[in-house]
Each structure stands twice: as structure tokens, then as C-alpha cells.
Coordinates of C-alpha atoms and ligand atoms in Angstrom, one line a residue:
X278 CA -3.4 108.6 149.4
X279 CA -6.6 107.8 147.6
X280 CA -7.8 104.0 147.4
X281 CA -7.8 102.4 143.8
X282 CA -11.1 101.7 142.4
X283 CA -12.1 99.4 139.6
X284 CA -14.4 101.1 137.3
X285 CA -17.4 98.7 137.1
X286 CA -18.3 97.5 133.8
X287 CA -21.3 98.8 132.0
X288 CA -23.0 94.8 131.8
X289 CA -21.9 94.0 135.5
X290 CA -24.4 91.9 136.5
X291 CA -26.0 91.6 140.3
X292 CA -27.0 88.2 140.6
X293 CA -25.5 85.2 138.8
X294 CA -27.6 81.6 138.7
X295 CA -26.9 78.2 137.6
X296 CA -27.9 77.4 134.0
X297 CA -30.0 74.4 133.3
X298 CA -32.2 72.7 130.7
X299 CA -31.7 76.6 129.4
X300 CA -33.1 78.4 132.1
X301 CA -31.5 80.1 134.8
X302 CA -32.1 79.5 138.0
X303 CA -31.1 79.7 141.5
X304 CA -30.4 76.9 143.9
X305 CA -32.9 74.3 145.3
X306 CA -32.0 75.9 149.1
X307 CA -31.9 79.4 148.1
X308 CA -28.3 79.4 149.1
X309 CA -25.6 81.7 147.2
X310 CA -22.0 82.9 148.0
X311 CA -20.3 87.0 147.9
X312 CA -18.0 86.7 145.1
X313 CA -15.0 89.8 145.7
X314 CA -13.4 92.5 142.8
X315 CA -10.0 92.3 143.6
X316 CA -8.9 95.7 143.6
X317 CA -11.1 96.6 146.3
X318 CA -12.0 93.5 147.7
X319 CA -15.6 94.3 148.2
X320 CA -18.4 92.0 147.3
X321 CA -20.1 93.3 144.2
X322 CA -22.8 90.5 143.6
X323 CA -24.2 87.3 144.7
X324 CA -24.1 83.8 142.8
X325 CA -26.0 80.6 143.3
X326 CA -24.1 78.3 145.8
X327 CA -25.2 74.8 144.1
X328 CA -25.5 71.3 146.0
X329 CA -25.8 67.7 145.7
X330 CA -30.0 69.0 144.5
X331 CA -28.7 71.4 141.8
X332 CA -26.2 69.3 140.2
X333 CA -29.0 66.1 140.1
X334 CA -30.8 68.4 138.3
X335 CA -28.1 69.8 136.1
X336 CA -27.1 66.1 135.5
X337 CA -30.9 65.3 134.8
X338 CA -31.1 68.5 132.2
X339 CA -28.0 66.9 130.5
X340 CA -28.6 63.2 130.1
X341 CA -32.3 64.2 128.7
X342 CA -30.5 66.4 126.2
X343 CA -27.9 63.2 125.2
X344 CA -30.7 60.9 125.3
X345 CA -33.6 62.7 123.8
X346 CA -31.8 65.5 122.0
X347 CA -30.7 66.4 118.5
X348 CA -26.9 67.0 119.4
X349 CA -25.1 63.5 120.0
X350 CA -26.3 62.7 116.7
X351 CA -26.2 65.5 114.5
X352 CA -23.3 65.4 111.7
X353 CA -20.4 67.0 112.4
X354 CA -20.8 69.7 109.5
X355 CA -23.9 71.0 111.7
X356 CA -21.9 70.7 115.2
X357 CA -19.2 72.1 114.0
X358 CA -21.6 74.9 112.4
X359 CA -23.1 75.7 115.8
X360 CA -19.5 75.8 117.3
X361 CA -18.0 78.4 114.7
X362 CA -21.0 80.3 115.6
X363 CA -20.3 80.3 119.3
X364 CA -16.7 81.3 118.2
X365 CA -18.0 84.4 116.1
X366 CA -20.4 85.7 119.1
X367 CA -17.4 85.3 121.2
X368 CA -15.6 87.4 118.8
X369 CA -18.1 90.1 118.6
X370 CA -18.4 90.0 122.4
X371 CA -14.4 89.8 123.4
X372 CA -14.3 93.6 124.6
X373 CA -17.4 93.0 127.2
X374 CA -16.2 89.9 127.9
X375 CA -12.4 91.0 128.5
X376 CA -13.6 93.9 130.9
X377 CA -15.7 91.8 133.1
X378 CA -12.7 89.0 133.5
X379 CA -10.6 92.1 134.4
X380 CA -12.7 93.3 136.8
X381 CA -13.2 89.8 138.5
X382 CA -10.1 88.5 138.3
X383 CA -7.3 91.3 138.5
X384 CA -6.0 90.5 135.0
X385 CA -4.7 93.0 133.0
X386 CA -7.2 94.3 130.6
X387 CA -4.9 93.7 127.6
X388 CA -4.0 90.0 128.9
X389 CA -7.8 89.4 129.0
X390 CA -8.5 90.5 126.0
X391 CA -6.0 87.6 124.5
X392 CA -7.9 84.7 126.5
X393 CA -10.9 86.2 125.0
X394 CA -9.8 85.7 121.7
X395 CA -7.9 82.6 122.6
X396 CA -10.9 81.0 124.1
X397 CA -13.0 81.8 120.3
X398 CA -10.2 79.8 118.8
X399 CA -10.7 77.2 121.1
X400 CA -14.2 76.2 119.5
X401 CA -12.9 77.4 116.2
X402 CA -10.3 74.6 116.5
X403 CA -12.6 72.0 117.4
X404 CA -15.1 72.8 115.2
X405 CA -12.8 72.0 112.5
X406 CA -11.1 69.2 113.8
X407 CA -14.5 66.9 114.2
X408 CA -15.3 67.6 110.5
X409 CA -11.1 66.7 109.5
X410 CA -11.8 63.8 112.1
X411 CA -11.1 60.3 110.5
X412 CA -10.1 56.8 112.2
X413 CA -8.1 54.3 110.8
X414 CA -9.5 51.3 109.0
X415 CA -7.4 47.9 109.6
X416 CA -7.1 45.3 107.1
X417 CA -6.3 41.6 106.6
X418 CA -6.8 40.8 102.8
X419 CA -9.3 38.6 102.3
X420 CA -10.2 37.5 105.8
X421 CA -10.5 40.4 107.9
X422 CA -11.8 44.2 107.7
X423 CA -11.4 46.2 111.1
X424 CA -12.9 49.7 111.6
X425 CA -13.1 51.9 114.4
X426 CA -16.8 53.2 115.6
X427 CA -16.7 56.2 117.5
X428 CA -19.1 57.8 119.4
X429 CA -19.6 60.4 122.0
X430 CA -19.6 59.1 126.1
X431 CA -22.6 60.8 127.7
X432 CA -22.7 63.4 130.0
X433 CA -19.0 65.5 131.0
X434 CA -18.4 66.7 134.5
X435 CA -16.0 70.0 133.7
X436 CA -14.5 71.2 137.1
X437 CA -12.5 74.3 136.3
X438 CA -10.3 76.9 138.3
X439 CA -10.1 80.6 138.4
X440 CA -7.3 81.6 136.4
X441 CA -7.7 82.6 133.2
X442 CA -11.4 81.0 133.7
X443 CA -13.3 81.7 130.7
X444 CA -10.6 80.9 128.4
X445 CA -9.9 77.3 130.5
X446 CA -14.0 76.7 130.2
X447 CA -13.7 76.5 126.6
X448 CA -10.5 74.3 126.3
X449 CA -12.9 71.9 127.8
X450 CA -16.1 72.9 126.6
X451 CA -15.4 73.1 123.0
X452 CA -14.1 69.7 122.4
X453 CA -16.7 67.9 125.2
X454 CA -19.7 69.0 123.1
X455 CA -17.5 69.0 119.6
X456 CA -17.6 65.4 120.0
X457 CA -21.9 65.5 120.4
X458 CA -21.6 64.9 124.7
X459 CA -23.5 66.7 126.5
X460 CA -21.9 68.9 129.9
X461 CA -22.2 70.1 133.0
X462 CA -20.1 73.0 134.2
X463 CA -18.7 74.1 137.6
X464 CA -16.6 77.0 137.1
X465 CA -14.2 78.5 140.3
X466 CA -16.3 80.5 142.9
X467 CA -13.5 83.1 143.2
X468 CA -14.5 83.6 139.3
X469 CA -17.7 83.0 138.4
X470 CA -18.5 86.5 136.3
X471 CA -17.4 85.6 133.0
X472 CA -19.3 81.9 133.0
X473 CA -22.1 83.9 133.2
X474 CA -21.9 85.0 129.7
X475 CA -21.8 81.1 128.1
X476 CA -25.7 80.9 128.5
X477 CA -26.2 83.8 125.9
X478 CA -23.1 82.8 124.0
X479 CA -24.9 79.4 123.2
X480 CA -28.3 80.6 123.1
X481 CA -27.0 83.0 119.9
X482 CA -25.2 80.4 118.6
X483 CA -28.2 77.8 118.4
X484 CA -26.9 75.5 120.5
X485 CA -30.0 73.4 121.9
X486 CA -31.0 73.6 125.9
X487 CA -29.8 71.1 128.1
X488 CA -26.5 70.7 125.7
X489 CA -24.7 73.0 128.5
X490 CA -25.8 73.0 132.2
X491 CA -23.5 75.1 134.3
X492 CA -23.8 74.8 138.3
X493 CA -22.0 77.6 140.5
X494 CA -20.5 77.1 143.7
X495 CA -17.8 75.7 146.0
X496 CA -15.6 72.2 144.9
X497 CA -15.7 70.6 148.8
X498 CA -18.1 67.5 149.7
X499 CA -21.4 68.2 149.5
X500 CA -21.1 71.2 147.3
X501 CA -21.4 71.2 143.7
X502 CA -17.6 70.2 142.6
X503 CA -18.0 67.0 144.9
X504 CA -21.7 66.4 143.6
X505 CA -20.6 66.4 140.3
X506 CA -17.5 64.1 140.4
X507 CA -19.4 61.5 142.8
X508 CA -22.4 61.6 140.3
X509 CA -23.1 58.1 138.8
X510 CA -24.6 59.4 135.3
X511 CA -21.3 61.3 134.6
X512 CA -18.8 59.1 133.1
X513 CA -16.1 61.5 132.4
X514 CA -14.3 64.2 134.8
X515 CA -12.1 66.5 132.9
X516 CA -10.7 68.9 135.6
X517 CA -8.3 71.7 135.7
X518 CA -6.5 72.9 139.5
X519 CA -4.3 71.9 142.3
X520 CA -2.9 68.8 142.4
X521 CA -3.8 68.1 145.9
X522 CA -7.2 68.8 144.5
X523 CA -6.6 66.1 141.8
X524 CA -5.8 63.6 144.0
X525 CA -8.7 63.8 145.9
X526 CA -10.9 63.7 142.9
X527 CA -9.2 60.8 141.5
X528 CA -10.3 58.7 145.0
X529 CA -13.5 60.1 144.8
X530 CA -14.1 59.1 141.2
X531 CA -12.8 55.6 141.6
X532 CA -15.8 53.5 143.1
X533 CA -17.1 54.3 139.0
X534 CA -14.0 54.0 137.3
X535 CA -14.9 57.2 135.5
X536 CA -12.6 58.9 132.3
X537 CA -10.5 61.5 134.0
X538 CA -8.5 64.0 132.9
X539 CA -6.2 66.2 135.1
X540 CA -4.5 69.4 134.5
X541 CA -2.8 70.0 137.7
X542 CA 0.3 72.4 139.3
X543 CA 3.3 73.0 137.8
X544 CA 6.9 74.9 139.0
X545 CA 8.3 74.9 135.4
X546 CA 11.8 75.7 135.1
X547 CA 13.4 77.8 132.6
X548 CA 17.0 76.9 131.8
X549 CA 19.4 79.4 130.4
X550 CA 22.9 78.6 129.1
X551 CA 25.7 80.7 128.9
X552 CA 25.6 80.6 125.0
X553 CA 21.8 81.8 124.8
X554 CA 20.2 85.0 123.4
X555 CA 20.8 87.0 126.7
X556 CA 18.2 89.9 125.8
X557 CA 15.8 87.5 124.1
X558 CA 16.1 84.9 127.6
X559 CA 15.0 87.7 129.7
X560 CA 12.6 89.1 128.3
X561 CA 10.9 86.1 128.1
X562 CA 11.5 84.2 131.3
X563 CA 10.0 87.5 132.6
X564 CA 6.9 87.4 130.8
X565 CA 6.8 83.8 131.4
X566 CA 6.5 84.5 135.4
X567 CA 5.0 87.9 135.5
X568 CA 1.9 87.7 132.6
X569 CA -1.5 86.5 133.9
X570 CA -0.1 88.2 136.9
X571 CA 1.7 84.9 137.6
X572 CA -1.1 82.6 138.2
X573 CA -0.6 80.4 135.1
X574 CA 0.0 77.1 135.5
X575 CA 2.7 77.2 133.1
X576 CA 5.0 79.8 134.3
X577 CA 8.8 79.5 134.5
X578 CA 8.4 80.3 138.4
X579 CA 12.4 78.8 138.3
X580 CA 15.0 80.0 136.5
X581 CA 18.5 78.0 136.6
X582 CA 21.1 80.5 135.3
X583 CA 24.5 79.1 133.9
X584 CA 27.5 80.1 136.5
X585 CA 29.3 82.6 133.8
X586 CA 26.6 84.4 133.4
X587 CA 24.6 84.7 136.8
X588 CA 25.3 87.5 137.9
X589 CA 24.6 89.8 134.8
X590 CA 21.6 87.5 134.5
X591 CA 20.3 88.5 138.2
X592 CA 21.4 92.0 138.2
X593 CA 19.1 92.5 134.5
X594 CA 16.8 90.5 135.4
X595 CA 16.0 92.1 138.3
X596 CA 16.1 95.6 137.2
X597 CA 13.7 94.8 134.4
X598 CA 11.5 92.7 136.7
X599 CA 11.1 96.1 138.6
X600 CA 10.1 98.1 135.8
X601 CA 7.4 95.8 135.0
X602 CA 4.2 98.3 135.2
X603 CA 1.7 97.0 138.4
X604 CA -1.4 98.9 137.8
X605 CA -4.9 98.7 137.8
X606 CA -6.2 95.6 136.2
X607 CA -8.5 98.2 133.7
X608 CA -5.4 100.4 132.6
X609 CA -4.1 99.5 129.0
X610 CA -0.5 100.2 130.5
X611 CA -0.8 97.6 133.1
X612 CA 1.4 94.3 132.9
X613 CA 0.7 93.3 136.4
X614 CA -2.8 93.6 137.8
X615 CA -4.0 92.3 140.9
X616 CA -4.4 89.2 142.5
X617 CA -7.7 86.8 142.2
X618 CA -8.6 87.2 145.8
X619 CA -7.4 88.1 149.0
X620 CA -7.3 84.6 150.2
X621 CA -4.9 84.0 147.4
X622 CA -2.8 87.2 147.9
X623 CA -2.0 86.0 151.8
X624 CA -0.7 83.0 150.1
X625 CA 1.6 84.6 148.0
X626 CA 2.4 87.3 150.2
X627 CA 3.6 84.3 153.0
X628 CA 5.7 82.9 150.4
X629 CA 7.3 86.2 150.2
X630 CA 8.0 86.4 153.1
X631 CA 9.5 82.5 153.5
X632 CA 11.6 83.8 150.7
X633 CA 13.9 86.2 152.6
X634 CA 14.7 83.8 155.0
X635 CA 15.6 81.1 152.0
X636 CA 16.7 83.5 149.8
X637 CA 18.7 86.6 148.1
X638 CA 15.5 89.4 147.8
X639 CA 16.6 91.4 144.1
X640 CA 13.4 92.7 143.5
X641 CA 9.8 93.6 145.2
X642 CA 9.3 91.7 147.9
X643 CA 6.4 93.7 149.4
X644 CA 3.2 95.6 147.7
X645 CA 3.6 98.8 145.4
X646 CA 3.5 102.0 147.7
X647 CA 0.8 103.4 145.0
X648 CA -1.7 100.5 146.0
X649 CA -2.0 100.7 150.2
X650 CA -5.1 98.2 150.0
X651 CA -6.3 95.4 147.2
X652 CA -4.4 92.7 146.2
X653 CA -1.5 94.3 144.7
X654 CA 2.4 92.6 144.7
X655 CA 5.3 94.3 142.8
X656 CA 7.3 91.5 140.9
X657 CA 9.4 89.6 143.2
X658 CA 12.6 88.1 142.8
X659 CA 14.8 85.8 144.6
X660 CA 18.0 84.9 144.0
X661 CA 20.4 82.0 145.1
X662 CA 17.2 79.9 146.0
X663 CA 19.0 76.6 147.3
X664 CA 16.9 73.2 145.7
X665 CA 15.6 72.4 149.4
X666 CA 14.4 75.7 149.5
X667 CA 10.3 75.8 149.7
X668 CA 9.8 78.6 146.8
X669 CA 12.1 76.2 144.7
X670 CA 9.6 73.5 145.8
X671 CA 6.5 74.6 146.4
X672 CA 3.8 76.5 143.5
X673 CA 3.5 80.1 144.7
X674 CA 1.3 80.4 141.5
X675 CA 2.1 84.6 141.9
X676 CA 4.2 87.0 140.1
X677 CA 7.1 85.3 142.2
X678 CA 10.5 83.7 140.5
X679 CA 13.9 81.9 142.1
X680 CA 16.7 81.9 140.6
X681 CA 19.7 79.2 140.9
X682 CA 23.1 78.8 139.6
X683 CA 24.1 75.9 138.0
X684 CA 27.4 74.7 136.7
X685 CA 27.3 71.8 134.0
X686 CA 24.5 70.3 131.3
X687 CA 24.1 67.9 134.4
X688 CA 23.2 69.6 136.6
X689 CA 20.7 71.7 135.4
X690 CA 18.6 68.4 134.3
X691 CA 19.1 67.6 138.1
X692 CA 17.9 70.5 139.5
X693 CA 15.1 71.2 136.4
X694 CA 13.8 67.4 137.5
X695 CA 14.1 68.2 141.4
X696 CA 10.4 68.8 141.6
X697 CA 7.6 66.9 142.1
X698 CA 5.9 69.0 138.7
X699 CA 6.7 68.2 135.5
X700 CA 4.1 70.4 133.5
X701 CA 6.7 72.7 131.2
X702 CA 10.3 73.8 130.9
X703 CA 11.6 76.6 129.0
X704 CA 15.4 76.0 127.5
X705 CA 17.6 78.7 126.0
X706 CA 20.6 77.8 124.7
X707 CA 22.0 78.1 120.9
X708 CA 24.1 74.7 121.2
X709 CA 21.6 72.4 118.7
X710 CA 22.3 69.3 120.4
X711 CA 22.1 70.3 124.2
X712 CA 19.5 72.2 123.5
X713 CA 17.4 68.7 122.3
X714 CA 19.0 66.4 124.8
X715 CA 18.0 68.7 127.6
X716 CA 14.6 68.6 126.1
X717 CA 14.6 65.0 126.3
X718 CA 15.6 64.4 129.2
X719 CA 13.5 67.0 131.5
X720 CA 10.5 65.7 133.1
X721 CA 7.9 67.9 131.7
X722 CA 5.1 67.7 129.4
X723 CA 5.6 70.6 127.6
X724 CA 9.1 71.7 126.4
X725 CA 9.9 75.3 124.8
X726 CA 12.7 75.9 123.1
X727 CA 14.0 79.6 122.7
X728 CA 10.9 80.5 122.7
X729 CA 7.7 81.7 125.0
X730 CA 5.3 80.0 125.8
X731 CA 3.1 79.7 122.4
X732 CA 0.6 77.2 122.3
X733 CA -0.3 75.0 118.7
X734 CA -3.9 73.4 119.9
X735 CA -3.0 70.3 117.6
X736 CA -0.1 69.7 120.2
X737 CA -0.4 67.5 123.5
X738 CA -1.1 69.1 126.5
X739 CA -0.2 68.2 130.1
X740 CA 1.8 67.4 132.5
X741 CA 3.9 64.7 133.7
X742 CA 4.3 63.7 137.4
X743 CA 2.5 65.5 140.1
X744 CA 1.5 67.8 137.0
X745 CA -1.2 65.6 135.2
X746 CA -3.0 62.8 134.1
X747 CA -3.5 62.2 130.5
X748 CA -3.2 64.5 127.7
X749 CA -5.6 67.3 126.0
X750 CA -4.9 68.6 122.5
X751 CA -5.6 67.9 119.3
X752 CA -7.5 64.5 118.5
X753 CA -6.2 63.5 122.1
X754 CA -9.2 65.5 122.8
X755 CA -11.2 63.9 120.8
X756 CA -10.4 60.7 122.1
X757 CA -10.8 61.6 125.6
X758 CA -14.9 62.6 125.1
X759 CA -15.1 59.7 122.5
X760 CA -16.1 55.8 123.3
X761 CA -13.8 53.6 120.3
X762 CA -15.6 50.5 119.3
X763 CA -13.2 47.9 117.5
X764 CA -15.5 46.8 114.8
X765 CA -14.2 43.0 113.1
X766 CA -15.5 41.5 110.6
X767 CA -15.1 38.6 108.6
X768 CA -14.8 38.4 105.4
Ligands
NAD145 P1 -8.5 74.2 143.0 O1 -8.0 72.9 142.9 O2 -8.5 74.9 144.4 O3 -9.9 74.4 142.4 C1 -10.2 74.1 141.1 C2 -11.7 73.7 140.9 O4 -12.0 72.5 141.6 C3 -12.6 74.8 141.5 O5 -13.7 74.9 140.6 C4 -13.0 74.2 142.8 O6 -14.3 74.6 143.3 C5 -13.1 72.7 142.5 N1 -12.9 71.8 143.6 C6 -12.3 72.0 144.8 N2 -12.4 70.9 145.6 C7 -13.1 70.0 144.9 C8 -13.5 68.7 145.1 N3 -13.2 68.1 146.3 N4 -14.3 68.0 144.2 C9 -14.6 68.6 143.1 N5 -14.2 69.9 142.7 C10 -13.5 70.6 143.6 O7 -7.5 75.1 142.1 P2 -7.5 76.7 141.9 O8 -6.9 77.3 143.1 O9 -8.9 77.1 141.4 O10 -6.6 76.8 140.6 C11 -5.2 77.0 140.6 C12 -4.5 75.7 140.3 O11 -4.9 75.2 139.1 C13 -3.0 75.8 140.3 O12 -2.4 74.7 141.0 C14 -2.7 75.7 138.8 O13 -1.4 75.3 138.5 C15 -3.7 74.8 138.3 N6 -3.9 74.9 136.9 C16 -3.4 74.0 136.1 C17 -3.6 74.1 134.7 C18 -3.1 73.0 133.8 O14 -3.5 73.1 132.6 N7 -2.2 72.1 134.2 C19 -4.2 75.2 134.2 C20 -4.6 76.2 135.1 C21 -4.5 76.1 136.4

């Protein structure tokens, strides 16, 4: 049997550097890190490995461009300008940018090529949204007017993880400059390929130097993540990863009281009823665990099944879960690519494993025969997966589901809320009024109804419980990289 390859894309680069005050350079100590392709597993370049010295000067490069620059204070017509600009260059640049996110981080080509455009409409949105911006004016007739003054913080620490990673670098990019601050950028090291497009991105798009720094590297202490978070001139953290991650960062930011926000695990539930679309409910709780090769932080990695209809549910669900199409990341037919590295892959693969001793194995369970090395899975499925059971529990973040039977309206809120998540849930039911008090009643930010998940950027999003802190979204953005002045005066 012949080993997969990856074909290498044409603009593959062989070095990647940090990006500051617009130029690109390489770390103070020389230092950089292998970063892997995950079909083979073979290094194919080197990046910049920043420290405490890199992200000074990234944080330097920054606050000059908030404090000297034209950006903080240009209008929001010319911002927002700029930013439709970065959207139409990452338009025109989607297929390049979609093949080297494949390559580096197993995603199916055709799945990359949605974050690509997903990621345009990111800045499109914001772009918009700071010119539509207004705040409320508050008055007490003839004594009182009240305005709000709103202005943007300073210099934003973005700390970002390696799934979908270009497209998660402009949910907080857009909005963090949108609002005239100024950032600095640490993107995942398992994924640093595609951040290495934003300094040609911006530079087309007219953006000024030293609007957007971006430091490679790793997230522990005295690496760049730590550096940035423990930085005194960077007011506001806005991170996305684990939640054990989170909590760290939150003790680390405290001795500054900095702004954080925190998009952290989830182990979402999707609840089916007995009364639901059947064919509609499985074709979507499978894409909702199996698309970005199941490292999304939204996936319905538990499905609670109604009693009368379990076992149809399991036996279809698990005969469609093994027709899903595991191939290489590059081919259009591919659903299932491979997964981000092979650190990652033993993690998954050991939860596998935990599984058939907790579990019922219906589906995959091992790797596909066709893929002897790289970090290939075949779609797994577990059935009558107890609550106490550590795939119910635990985020496998891989193309990985359990499936439990539940009896009454009841219990299925019990067993959706037996986590400690609470990022989304998924409910499928055609009963009206169950189907809004469930939604009302689970612990989770998000809540889908009868539907995939499909995202409307003016919405909230985050996560409740272990899941989050604060929300993103919509002016909830806005407010996040925004100071609000109460103005009073008397009249
Ligand atoms: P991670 O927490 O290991 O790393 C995320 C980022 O934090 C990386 O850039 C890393 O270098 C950095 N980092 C690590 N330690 C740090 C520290 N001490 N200080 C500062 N930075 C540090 O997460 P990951 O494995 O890259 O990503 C997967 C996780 O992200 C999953 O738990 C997933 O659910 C979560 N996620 C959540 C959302 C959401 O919106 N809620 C979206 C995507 C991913």
C-alpha cells in the first residue's frame, strides 16, 4: 500500500516570521518551531518561535500605531472602507487561501473553502456595523441631557487556536480594529500557515503598519501567548481554546484587571424527540459532529435519542456515519480529512479506545485501512454512552459522537445540562412548545432549533458555564473593544 501524500500548494511558503510595525521579521533569539502537514506528518517549514522580547516589541509597534497613528481616529466611513477592502482581497484570494489551510490543518478542501469566505464576511460584517453604529442619548427635559462617548481601548491581545484558524483570526480581528484599536496576534503553532497571509491581506487593503502585529509561537509562560496576556500595555485579552487554558489566562490576567473575553470547550448535545424529522435529525447531527473533521467547538459530540425511536436512530445513524467519505484533506469528495496533528490524533484515538470499554462501538472505532499512516480516523460512534461515562463528559473535539437514550421531556434537560459546557444544543422535535421550553431551559449559549448549526453574526456568541465568558456578536463586539463614557450634562 502506498502512503498518502498531500500535494503541496503552489504558494507554500518555507519560512514564516512575526509581523511587526509592517515588517517581517524573525525572533530576537533566532529561535523558531517545525510546524507538521497532517497527512504525512513531516515538517514542511520553520516559523518564528516569539518570546517575552518579540511580543514587547509587537506591543511597542502597536501602541505607537494607537498613539501616533491615523487609525483610532479615522471616521468610520474610512475604517470601514479599509475593512471591505480586506474582505474583497480575501475574496479574490479564498482558493490559495483554502488550499494552504487544507494542507496545514487536515480540513477538507471544500470545508476550507467556506471559512475562507466566512472569514471575508467577518470584516464585511463589521465594516458595516461601525458605520450603522449609534448609542443611545438619555434625557431628563429640561434638566438633564445624557450621551454615551465611545471610544476604542488601546492595544488587543488576540490568542487564537488551531481550528478553523484563519477564519477564528478574523472574528476577532475584524471587530478589534473595526472599532479603531490597534492588535497584536498570536495565532496556534499547530497552525500557523494561513496567518501568514494577513500581512499581504492588509498591506493590499491599505491598512496602516503597526495597526496589526502578529507574533508566532507557543501559549506556555515565557512564550509568546503568556507574554502577551501578562503584558501591562494590553488592556483587553480576547481568546479562543480550552477551557483549562481559559482559566489559567483569567489568573494571569487578573493582577491588571484586563477586558477578557473567552470562547472556551463545549460537548453540545443534540436532542432528538420521537416526533422530529427523522431524515432531516440525522443528517444533521451527523454533519454537526463529523464537518471540520470534528474539531469545532460547536459540535453535537452528544446525541440524546428518545426511547421509541433509538434503535432505528442508532442503527441509521450509524450506517450513514460510515459512509461518510475520509479522504485526503485536498480531494473535493472528502468530508473527513485528517486531524490537526499527531499530538492531537493520540488524543482522540485514546478516547476511542476509553470508549469500548464505556460504550456500545456502532461505527469506526479505528483508522481507515486506505490510510496506514497520517492522522486519519473513520467516523466513530458510540452507543448507550452512560452520563458518568468520560466521552459523555469529557471534549474529544474529533469526529467522535455518544449516543444516549432518554425517556421523558425531563430527562433529556437532565442529561443535556449534565456537563460542565454549556456552549450549544441542537433540539429536534416538531411539538412548538417543547421544542421552546427545552430551549429555555438548557444550559447553553447557543440553541438551534431544527436546524444546523447556521450562524447570523448580529446574534450573541458564547458559551455559558465552563464554555465561556462574555459574549461576541454583533454590537456585543463592539462593546467589548469599546471604552463607554457616560457623558451628563446640565441643562
Ligand atoms: P489551547 O487552549 O490549547 O490553545 C489556544 C491558544 O492559546 C493557542 O494559540 C495557544 O498557543 C495559546 N495558549 C496556550 N497556553 C497559553 C497561556 N498559558 N497563555 C496564553 N496563551 C496560551 O486550545 P486549542 O487546542 O488550540 O483549541 C481547541 C480548543 O478551542 C477546544 O477546547 C475548542 O472547543 C476551543 N474552541 C472554542 C471556540 C469557541 O468559540 N467557544 C471556538 C474554537 C475552538
Amino acid at each position: 500500500m502506498v502512503t498518502p501524500t498531500a500535494t503541496r500548494p503552489a504558494t507554500l511558503p518555507d519560512r514564516i516570521q512575526h509581523y511587526i510595525g509592517g515588517a517581517h521579521v524573525g525572533s530576537l533569539d533566532g529561535d523558531t518551531f517545525e510546524v507538521l502537514d497532517p497527512v504525512s506528518n513531516q515538517p514542511y517549514l520553520r516559523a518564528a518561535s516569539g518570546k517575552k522580547a518579540d511580543v514587547d516589541a509587537a506591543v511597542a509597534a502597536a501602541k505607537e500605531a494607537f498613539t501616533s497613528g491615523p487609525w483610532p481616529t479615522m471616521l468610520p466611513r474610512e475604517r470601514s472602507r479599509i475593512l471591505h477592502r480586506v474582505a474583497d482581497v480575501v475574496e479574490s484570494r479564498g482558493q490559495e487561501l483554502a488550499e494552504l489551510e487544507c494542507f496545514d490543518t487536515g480540513l477538507p478542501i471544500t470545508q476550507a473553502l467556506g471559512q475562507a469566505r466566512r472569514a471575508a464576511e467577518n470584516f464585511r460584517f463589521f465594516a458595516d456595523l461601525i458605520v450603522a453604529q449609534h448609542d443611545d442619548a438619555f434625557q431628563v427635559p429640561g434638566r438633564q441631557a445624557n450621551y454615551v462617548h465611545r471610544t476604542p481601548i488601546g492595544v488587543a491581545g488576540l490568542i487564537t487556536p488551531w481550528n478553523t484558524p484563519f477564519m477564528l483570526e478574523s472574528w476577532k480581528l475584524a471587530p478589534a480594529i473595526a472599532t479603531g484599536n490597534t492588535v497584536v496576534l498570536k495565532p496556534a503553532e499547530f497552525t500557523p500557515l494561513s496567518a501568514s497571509l494577513w500581512p499581504g491581506i492588509f498591506e493590499e487593503a491599505g491598512v496602516p503598519a503597526g495597526v496589526v502585529n502578529i507574533v508566532h509561537g507557543y501559549g506556555e509562560e515565557g512564550f509568546a501567548g503568556d507574554s502577551l496576556v501578562k503584558h501591562p500595555d494590553v488592556p483587553l485579552i480576547s481568546f479562543t481554546g480550552e477551557s483549562r487554558t481559559g482559566q489559567l489566562i483569567f489568573a494571569n490576567a487578573a493582577p491588571w484587571l484586563k477586558g477578557l473575553s473567552m470562547e472556551l470547550g463545549g460537548k453540545s448535545p443534540a436532542v432528538v424527540f420521537a416526533d422530529a424529522d427523522l431524515d432531516a435529525a440525522i443528517d444533521a447531527t451527523i454533519f454537526g459532529v463529523f464537518s471540520l473533521n470534528g474539531e469545532r467547538c460547536t459540535a453535537g459530540s452528544r446525541i440524546l435519542v428518545q426511547r421509541e425511536i433509538y434503535d432505528e436512530f442508532v442503527e441509521r445513524y450509524s450506517a450513514q456515519a460510515d459512509r461518510v467519505f475520509v479522504g485526503l484533506p485536498e480531494d473535493p469528495a472528502t468530508e473527513v480529512g485528517a486531524i490537526v496533528h499527531p499530538e492531537h490524533y493520540e488524543k482522540v484515538m485514546s478516547y476511542v479506545e476509553i470508549g469500548k470499554q464505556e460504550a456500545r462501538l456502532t461505527a469506526g472505532g479505528a483508522r481507515p485501512e486506505q490510510f496506514p499512516e497520517g492522522n486519519f480516523v473513520r467516523p466513530t460512534v458510540f452507543a448507550d454512552v452512560s452520563p458518568d461515562a468520560r466521552i459523555f463528559q469529557e471534549e474529544i473535539f474529533g469526529p467522535v459522537v455518544a449516543i444516549t437514550p432518554f425517556d421523558t421531556e425531563e430527562e433529556a434537560l437532565e442529561l443535556a445540562n449534565n456537563t460542565k459546557y454549556g456552549l450549544a444544543a441542537y433540539i429536534w422535535t416538531n411539538d412548538l412548545k417543547r421544542a421552546h421550553n427545552v430551549a429555555q431551559n438548557v444550559e447553553a449559549g447557543m440553541v438551534w432549533l431544527n436546524s444546523n448549526n447556521v450562524r447570523d453574526l448580529r446574534t450573541p456568541f458564547g458559551g455559558v458555564k465552563a464554555s465561556g465568558l462574555g459574549h461576541e456578536g454583533g454590537y456585543r463586539s463592539i462593546d467589548f473593544y469599546t471604552e463607554q463614557q457616560a457623558v451628563h450634562i446640565n441643562l
